[in-house]
Amino acid sequence: MTPISLPRVRFAHLPTPVEPMERLSARLGGPRLWIKRDDQTGLAGGGNKARKLEFLVAEAQAHGAKMLITAGAAQSNHARQTAAAAARFGLECSLVLAGESPQQINGNLLLDVLLDAELVWAGDQPVDQVLQETFDQAWSNGRRPYLIPIGGSNPVGAAGYVEAMAEFMEQGIEVDRIVVATSSGGTLAGMVVGSAMHGYGGALSAIRVGKYEQTEPKTLQDLAEGTADLVGCTAELPLDRVEINNDYLGPGYGVVTNLEREAIHLFAQQEGILLDPVYTGRAAAGMIDLIQKGTIGADERVLFWHTGGTPALFAYAEQIR
Ligand SMILES: *Cc1c(COP(=O)(O)O)cnc(C)c1O
């Protein structure tokens, strides 16, 4: 397999392991389950953004950038991993975070502070607007900023998941379905393109964790097509094998209900694996429900793609325990 010829810096701990989840499979009386451990990618606590940042940081360096700027929720894993990447490469970092600074500095937010990121609270302003303003200001102050969109979800970032699919296919574990959390869509778009390039023929079941425009089917298609262009993929994209599931949005992004809570406890107790409250807890809850309803068949081979986020557990202690 020829690696795609985009600039890339290497810091993620790859390949991440694929492990069987025998006790959980038996407990659910259902499909054979495996898990891909992208919670173990390194970069200050692991997660899917490390793969994207290998390409995004390389592009920033190619532009001669001296600073990374991005945005997210107060407990954003993407913001935390961007701050870590900036520290690692001697870049400044500014993070635009939604809302007001909370009373308690914990979870990912604590790590942002340790990693020496500048925090800009968006208050009641739209985060995207404050992100652009922060970038413009840094630019006019001569700080040479490089803007990374929310979630790192542009074609450059998504290239990380094109390569992740190559990695998974090389690990030689055949599955009928991959279940993954989706929010800003870059992970899923990269997987779509990677499936086409590297011959994954199963389903991609994406559990939406928030109502972002990025994971509307049309926007996902645009991002996947842009990614395919960037990496030089000419194979037909298997968009018909992508199922974007809206059934587990619950009361909204980052609001923990019993469903997430039970999934987090189940993974911890059956497998010793930590999920996160916002993304993988919700995706796992969706997967478990789909197994119990028979939508995911008992004879299937299923990979749960763990995308990280465990530092946020500590910020949600009261809702989870
Ligand atoms: C960002 C994130 C996701 C979603 O990935 P997108 O590429 O934004 O769709 C899933 N899980 C975790 C833990 C994340 O931090």
CSV table of C-alpha atoms and ligand atoms in Angstrom, one decimal:
chain,number,residue,atom,x,y,z
A,1,MET,CA,0.0,0.0,0.0
A,2,THR,CA,1.5,3.3,-1.0
A,3,PRO,CA,1.1,5.9,1.7
A,4,ILE,CA,-0.5,9.1,0.6
A,5,SER,CA,2.0,11.8,-0.3
A,6,LEU,CA,0.9,14.6,2.0
A,7,PRO,CA,3.3,16.3,4.4
A,8,ARG,CA,3.0,14.6,7.8
A,9,VAL,CA,4.8,14.8,11.1
A,10,ARG,CA,4.8,11.6,13.1
A,11,PHE,CA,4.0,11.6,16.8
A,12,ALA,CA,1.0,9.5,17.3
A,13,HIS,CA,1.5,6.1,18.8
A,14,LEU,CA,0.6,3.9,15.8
A,15,PRO,CA,-0.6,1.4,15.0
A,16,THR,CA,-3.2,1.4,17.8
A,17,PRO,CA,-4.2,-2.1,18.9
A,18,VAL,CA,-7.3,-4.0,17.9
A,19,GLU,CA,-8.5,-6.1,20.7
A,20,PRO,CA,-11.4,-8.6,21.0
A,21,MET,CA,-14.0,-7.8,23.6
A,22,GLU,CA,-15.0,-11.3,24.6
A,23,ARG,CA,-16.7,-10.6,27.9
A,24,LEU,CA,-18.8,-7.8,26.5
A,25,SER,CA,-19.7,-9.9,23.4
A,26,ALA,CA,-20.9,-12.8,25.7
A,27,ARG,CA,-22.7,-10.4,28.0
A,28,LEU,CA,-24.7,-8.9,25.2
A,29,GLY,CA,-25.3,-12.4,23.7
A,30,GLY,CA,-24.7,-10.8,20.4
A,31,PRO,CA,-22.1,-10.1,17.7
A,32,ARG,CA,-18.4,-10.7,18.0
A,33,LEU,CA,-17.0,-7.4,19.1
A,34,TRP,CA,-13.6,-5.9,18.6
A,35,ILE,CA,-12.3,-2.5,19.6
A,36,LYS,CA,-9.7,-0.3,17.9
A,37,ARG,CA,-7.9,1.6,20.6
A,38,ASP,CA,-7.5,5.2,19.2
A,39,ASP,CA,-7.9,6.2,22.8
A,40,GLN,CA,-4.2,5.1,22.9
A,41,THR,CA,-2.8,7.4,20.2
A,42,GLY,CA,-0.7,9.3,22.8
A,43,LEU,CA,-0.4,13.2,22.6
A,44,ALA,CA,-1.5,14.1,26.1
A,45,GLY,CA,-4.2,11.5,26.7
A,46,GLY,CA,-5.0,10.0,23.3
A,47,GLY,CA,-7.8,10.3,20.9
A,48,ASN,CA,-8.7,10.6,17.2
A,49,LYS,CA,-7.4,14.2,16.9
A,50,ALA,CA,-3.8,12.9,17.1
A,51,ARG,CA,-4.2,11.3,13.7
A,52,LYS,CA,-5.6,14.5,12.1
A,53,LEU,CA,-3.0,16.7,13.8
A,54,GLU,CA,-0.1,14.7,12.2
A,55,PHE,CA,-1.3,16.2,8.8
A,56,LEU,CA,-2.5,19.6,10.1
A,57,VAL,CA,0.7,20.4,12.0
A,58,ALA,CA,2.7,19.4,8.9
A,59,GLU,CA,0.7,21.9,6.9
A,60,ALA,CA,1.1,24.6,9.5
A,61,GLN,CA,4.8,24.1,9.4
A,62,ALA,CA,4.8,24.2,5.6
A,63,HIS,CA,3.1,27.6,5.9
A,64,GLY,CA,5.7,28.8,8.3
A,65,ALA,CA,3.2,29.1,11.1
A,66,LYS,CA,4.3,29.9,14.6
A,67,MET,CA,0.9,29.4,16.3
A,68,LEU,CA,-2.1,27.1,16.2
A,69,ILE,CA,-5.6,28.4,16.7
A,70,THR,CA,-8.6,26.2,17.0
A,71,ALA,CA,-12.0,26.1,18.8
A,72,GLY,CA,-14.3,23.7,20.6
A,73,ALA,CA,-16.4,23.0,23.7
A,74,ALA,CA,-15.0,23.7,27.2
A,75,GLN,CA,-14.2,20.0,27.4
A,76,SER,CA,-13.0,19.7,23.8
A,77,ASN,CA,-10.6,16.8,23.2
A,78,HIS,CA,-9.6,18.4,20.0
A,79,ALA,CA,-8.5,21.6,21.7
A,80,ARG,CA,-6.5,19.6,24.3
A,81,GLN,CA,-4.7,17.6,21.6
A,82,THR,CA,-4.0,20.7,19.5
A,83,ALA,CA,-2.5,22.4,22.6
A,84,ALA,CA,-0.3,19.3,23.1
A,85,ALA,CA,0.8,19.3,19.5
A,86,ALA,CA,1.7,23.0,19.7
A,87,ALA,CA,3.8,22.4,22.8
A,88,ARG,CA,5.5,19.4,21.1
A,89,PHE,CA,6.5,21.5,18.1
A,90,GLY,CA,7.3,24.8,19.9
A,91,LEU,CA,4.3,26.6,18.5
A,92,GLU,CA,2.1,29.1,20.4
A,93,CYS,CA,-1.5,28.0,20.9
A,94,SER,CA,-4.8,29.8,21.3
A,95,LEU,CA,-8.0,27.9,22.0
A,96,VAL,CA,-11.5,29.5,21.5
A,97,LEU,CA,-13.9,27.7,23.9
A,98,ALA,CA,-17.6,27.9,24.0
A,99,GLY,CA,-19.4,29.7,26.7
A,100,GLU,CA,-17.9,31.2,29.9
A,101,SER,CA,-15.0,29.9,31.9
A,102,PRO,CA,-16.4,27.3,34.4
A,103,GLN,CA,-15.7,27.5,38.2
A,104,GLN,CA,-13.9,24.2,38.2
A,105,ILE,CA,-10.9,23.8,36.0
A,106,ASN,CA,-10.7,20.0,35.4
A,107,GLY,CA,-10.6,17.3,32.7
A,108,ASN,CA,-9.5,18.5,29.3
A,109,LEU,CA,-9.6,22.1,30.5
A,110,LEU,CA,-7.0,21.4,33.2
A,111,LEU,CA,-4.8,19.8,30.5
A,112,ASP,CA,-5.2,22.9,28.2
A,113,VAL,CA,-3.9,25.0,31.1
A,114,LEU,CA,-1.0,22.7,31.8
A,115,LEU,CA,-0.1,22.7,28.1
A,116,ASP,CA,0.1,26.5,28.2
A,117,ALA,CA,-2.6,27.3,25.7
A,118,GLU,CA,-4.1,30.8,25.7
A,119,LEU,CA,-7.9,30.4,26.4
A,120,VAL,CA,-10.4,32.7,24.7
A,121,TRP,CA,-14.0,32.3,26.0
A,122,ALA,CA,-16.6,32.9,23.4
A,123,GLY,CA,-19.3,33.8,25.9
A,124,ASP,CA,-22.6,34.3,24.1
A,125,GLN,CA,-20.9,34.8,20.7
A,126,PRO,CA,-20.8,32.1,18.1
A,127,VAL,CA,-17.6,30.1,18.5
A,128,ASP,CA,-16.8,30.1,14.8
A,129,GLN,CA,-17.0,33.9,14.7
A,130,VAL,CA,-14.7,34.4,17.7
A,131,LEU,CA,-12.4,31.8,16.2
A,132,GLN,CA,-12.1,33.9,13.0
A,133,GLU,CA,-11.7,37.2,15.0
A,134,THR,CA,-9.0,35.6,17.2
A,135,PHE,CA,-7.2,34.4,14.1
A,136,ASP,CA,-7.4,37.8,12.4
A,137,GLN,CA,-6.1,39.6,15.4
A,138,ALA,CA,-3.2,37.2,15.9
A,139,TRP,CA,-2.4,37.6,12.2
A,140,SER,CA,-2.3,41.4,12.3
A,141,ASN,CA,-0.1,41.2,15.4
A,142,GLY,CA,2.4,39.2,13.4
A,143,ARG,CA,2.1,36.0,15.3
A,144,ARG,CA,1.9,33.8,12.1
A,145,PRO,CA,-1.2,31.8,13.2
A,146,TYR,CA,-2.6,28.7,11.5
A,147,LEU,CA,-6.3,28.1,11.8
A,148,ILE,CA,-7.5,24.6,12.4
A,149,PRO,CA,-11.3,24.3,12.0
A,150,ILE,CA,-13.4,22.8,14.8
A,151,GLY,CA,-12.6,19.1,15.2
A,152,GLY,CA,-9.8,19.4,12.7
A,153,SER,CA,-12.3,18.4,10.2
A,154,ASN,CA,-11.1,19.6,6.8
A,155,PRO,CA,-9.7,17.4,4.1
A,156,VAL,CA,-6.1,17.7,5.5
A,157,GLY,CA,-7.3,16.5,9.0
A,158,ALA,CA,-9.5,13.8,7.5
A,159,ALA,CA,-6.4,12.4,5.7
A,160,GLY,CA,-5.5,11.0,9.1
A,161,TYR,CA,-8.4,8.6,8.9
A,162,VAL,CA,-7.8,7.6,5.4
A,163,GLU,CA,-4.5,6.3,6.7
A,164,ALA,CA,-6.2,4.9,9.8
A,165,MET,CA,-8.3,2.7,7.5
A,166,ALA,CA,-5.1,1.4,5.8
A,167,GLU,CA,-3.7,0.6,9.2
A,168,PHE,CA,-6.8,-1.3,10.2
A,169,MET,CA,-6.9,-3.3,7.0
A,170,GLU,CA,-3.3,-4.3,7.5
A,171,GLN,CA,-4.2,-5.6,10.9
A,172,GLY,CA,-6.1,-8.3,9.1
A,173,ILE,CA,-9.3,-8.5,11.2
A,174,GLU,CA,-12.3,-8.8,9.0
A,175,VAL,CA,-15.5,-7.2,10.2
A,176,ASP,CA,-18.9,-6.6,8.8
A,177,ARG,CA,-19.5,-3.2,10.5
A,178,ILE,CA,-17.5,-0.4,12.1
A,179,VAL,CA,-19.3,1.6,14.8
A,180,VAL,CA,-17.9,5.1,15.4
A,181,ALA,CA,-19.0,8.4,17.1
A,182,THR,CA,-19.4,11.3,14.7
A,183,SER,CA,-19.5,15.0,15.3
A,184,SER,CA,-17.5,17.3,13.1
A,185,GLY,CA,-17.3,14.5,10.5
A,186,GLY,CA,-13.6,14.4,9.6
A,187,THR,CA,-13.1,11.0,11.2
A,188,LEU,CA,-16.0,9.5,9.3
A,189,ALA,CA,-15.2,11.3,6.0
A,190,GLY,CA,-11.6,9.9,6.2
A,191,MET,CA,-12.9,6.4,6.9
A,192,VAL,CA,-15.2,6.6,3.8
A,193,VAL,CA,-12.3,7.5,1.6
A,194,GLY,CA,-10.0,5.0,3.3
A,195,SER,CA,-12.6,2.3,2.8
A,196,ALA,CA,-12.6,3.0,-0.9
A,197,MET,CA,-8.8,3.1,-1.2
A,198,HIS,CA,-8.0,0.2,1.0
A,199,GLY,CA,-10.8,-2.2,0.3
A,200,TYR,CA,-13.0,-2.1,3.4
A,201,GLY,CA,-16.3,-3.6,2.2
A,202,GLY,CA,-18.4,-3.5,5.4
A,203,ALA,CA,-20.8,-1.0,6.8
A,204,LEU,CA,-19.8,2.3,8.6
A,205,SER,CA,-22.3,3.0,11.3
A,206,ALA,CA,-21.9,6.5,12.7
A,207,ILE,CA,-23.6,7.5,15.8
A,208,ARG,CA,-24.2,11.2,15.9
A,209,VAL,CA,-23.5,12.9,19.2
A,210,GLY,CA,-24.7,16.4,18.3
A,211,LYS,CA,-26.7,18.2,15.6
A,212,TYR,CA,-23.8,19.5,13.6
A,213,GLU,CA,-24.3,20.5,10.0
A,214,GLN,CA,-21.0,18.7,9.3
A,215,THR,CA,-22.6,15.3,9.8
A,216,GLU,CA,-25.6,16.0,7.6
A,217,PRO,CA,-25.3,13.5,4.7
A,218,LYS,CA,-24.7,16.2,2.1
A,219,THR,CA,-22.0,17.9,4.1
A,220,LEU,CA,-20.3,14.6,4.8
A,221,GLN,CA,-20.3,13.8,1.2
A,222,ASP,CA,-18.7,17.2,0.4
A,223,LEU,CA,-16.0,16.6,3.0
A,224,ALA,CA,-15.4,13.0,1.8
A,225,GLU,CA,-15.1,14.2,-1.8
A,226,GLY,CA,-12.7,17.0,-0.9
A,227,THR,CA,-10.6,14.5,1.1
A,228,ALA,CA,-10.6,12.1,-1.9
A,229,ASP,CA,-9.4,14.9,-4.2
A,230,LEU,CA,-6.6,15.8,-1.7
A,231,VAL,CA,-5.3,12.3,-1.3
A,232,GLY,CA,-5.7,11.3,-4.9
A,233,CYS,CA,-8.4,8.7,-4.5
A,234,THR,CA,-10.3,8.0,-7.7
A,235,ALA,CA,-12.2,4.9,-6.5
A,236,GLU,CA,-16.0,5.3,-6.0
A,237,LEU,CA,-16.8,6.4,-2.4
A,238,PRO,CA,-19.0,3.9,-0.6
A,239,LEU,CA,-21.4,6.5,0.7
A,240,ASP,CA,-24.2,3.9,0.4
A,241,ARG,CA,-22.6,1.9,3.2
A,242,VAL,CA,-22.5,4.8,5.6
A,243,GLU,CA,-25.4,4.9,8.1
A,244,ILE,CA,-25.6,8.2,10.0
A,245,ASN,CA,-27.7,7.5,13.1
A,246,ASN,CA,-29.6,10.3,14.7
A,247,ASP,CA,-31.4,8.3,17.3
A,248,TYR,CA,-29.1,8.9,20.3
A,249,LEU,CA,-28.8,12.6,20.3
A,250,GLY,CA,-30.9,12.6,23.6
A,251,PRO,CA,-31.1,16.1,25.2
A,252,GLY,CA,-28.1,17.3,23.1
A,253,TYR,CA,-24.3,17.4,22.8
A,254,GLY,CA,-22.5,16.6,26.0
A,255,VAL,CA,-25.6,16.0,28.1
A,256,VAL,CA,-25.1,12.7,29.9
A,257,THR,CA,-28.2,10.4,30.3
A,258,ASN,CA,-28.6,7.0,31.7
A,259,LEU,CA,-27.8,5.5,28.3
A,260,GLU,CA,-24.3,6.9,28.2
A,261,ARG,CA,-23.8,6.2,31.9
A,262,GLU,CA,-24.7,2.5,31.6
A,263,ALA,CA,-22.5,2.0,28.5
A,264,ILE,CA,-19.6,3.6,30.3
A,265,HIS,CA,-20.1,1.3,33.3
A,266,LEU,CA,-20.5,-1.8,31.1
A,267,PHE,CA,-17.3,-1.2,29.2
A,268,ALA,CA,-15.4,-0.5,32.4
A,269,GLN,CA,-16.8,-3.6,34.2
A,270,GLN,CA,-16.7,-6.1,31.4
A,271,GLU,CA,-13.5,-5.0,29.6
A,272,GLY,CA,-11.6,-2.6,31.8
A,273,ILE,CA,-11.9,0.0,29.0
A,274,LEU,CA,-12.7,3.6,29.7
A,275,LEU,CA,-15.1,5.4,27.4
A,276,ASP,CA,-15.8,9.1,27.5
A,277,PRO,CA,-19.1,10.9,28.4
A,278,VAL,CA,-19.6,12.9,25.2
A,279,TYR,CA,-18.6,10.8,22.2
A,280,THR,CA,-17.7,7.1,22.8
A,281,GLY,CA,-20.1,6.7,25.7
A,282,ARG,CA,-23.0,7.8,23.4
A,283,ALA,CA,-21.7,5.8,20.5
A,284,ALA,CA,-21.4,2.7,22.6
A,285,ALA,CA,-24.8,3.2,24.1
A,286,GLY,CA,-26.2,3.4,20.5
A,287,MET,CA,-24.3,0.2,19.5
A,288,ILE,CA,-25.6,-1.7,22.6
A,289,ASP,CA,-29.2,-0.6,21.9
A,290,LEU,CA,-28.9,-1.6,18.2
A,291,ILE,CA,-27.6,-5.0,19.3
A,292,GLN,CA,-30.4,-5.4,21.8
A,293,LYS,CA,-33.0,-4.4,19.1
A,294,GLY,CA,-31.5,-6.9,16.6
A,295,THR,CA,-30.6,-4.1,14.1
A,296,ILE,CA,-27.0,-5.3,14.5
A,297,GLY,CA,-27.3,-9.0,14.0
A,298,ALA,CA,-26.0,-11.6,16.5
A,299,ASP,CA,-24.0,-13.2,13.7
A,300,GLU,CA,-22.1,-10.0,12.7
A,301,ARG,CA,-18.5,-9.2,13.4
A,302,VAL,CA,-18.4,-5.6,14.7
A,303,LEU,CA,-15.6,-3.2,15.4
A,304,PHE,CA,-16.2,-0.4,17.9
A,305,TRP,CA,-13.7,2.3,16.9
A,306,HIS,CA,-12.7,4.0,20.2
A,307,THR,CA,-12.0,7.6,19.4
A,308,GLY,CA,-10.7,8.7,22.8
A,309,GLY,CA,-11.9,11.4,25.1
A,310,THR,CA,-11.3,9.8,28.5
A,311,PRO,CA,-9.9,13.0,30.2
A,312,ALA,CA,-13.4,14.4,30.0
A,313,LEU,CA,-14.6,11.6,32.4
A,314,PHE,CA,-13.2,13.6,35.3
A,315,ALA,CA,-15.1,16.7,34.4
A,316,TYR,CA,-18.4,14.7,34.4
A,317,ALA,CA,-17.7,12.7,37.6
A,318,GLU,CA,-21.1,13.6,39.2
A,319,GLN,CA,-23.1,12.6,36.2
A,320,ILE,CA,-21.3,9.3,35.6
A,321,ARG,CA,-20.6,7.7,38.9
B,1,LIG,C1,-13.8,14.8,18.1
B,1,LIG,C2,-14.2,13.5,18.6
B,1,LIG,C3,-15.0,12.6,17.9
B,1,LIG,C4,-15.7,12.9,16.7
B,1,LIG,O1,-14.8,13.0,15.6
B,1,LIG,P1,-15.2,14.0,14.3
B,1,LIG,O2,-14.1,13.8,13.4
B,1,LIG,O3,-15.3,15.4,14.9
B,1,LIG,O4,-16.5,13.5,13.8
B,1,LIG,C5,-15.3,11.3,18.5
B,1,LIG,N1,-14.8,11.0,19.7
B,1,LIG,C6,-14.0,11.8,20.4
B,1,LIG,C7,-13.5,11.3,21.7
B,1,LIG,C8,-13.7,13.1,19.9
B,1,LIG,O5,-12.9,13.9,20.6
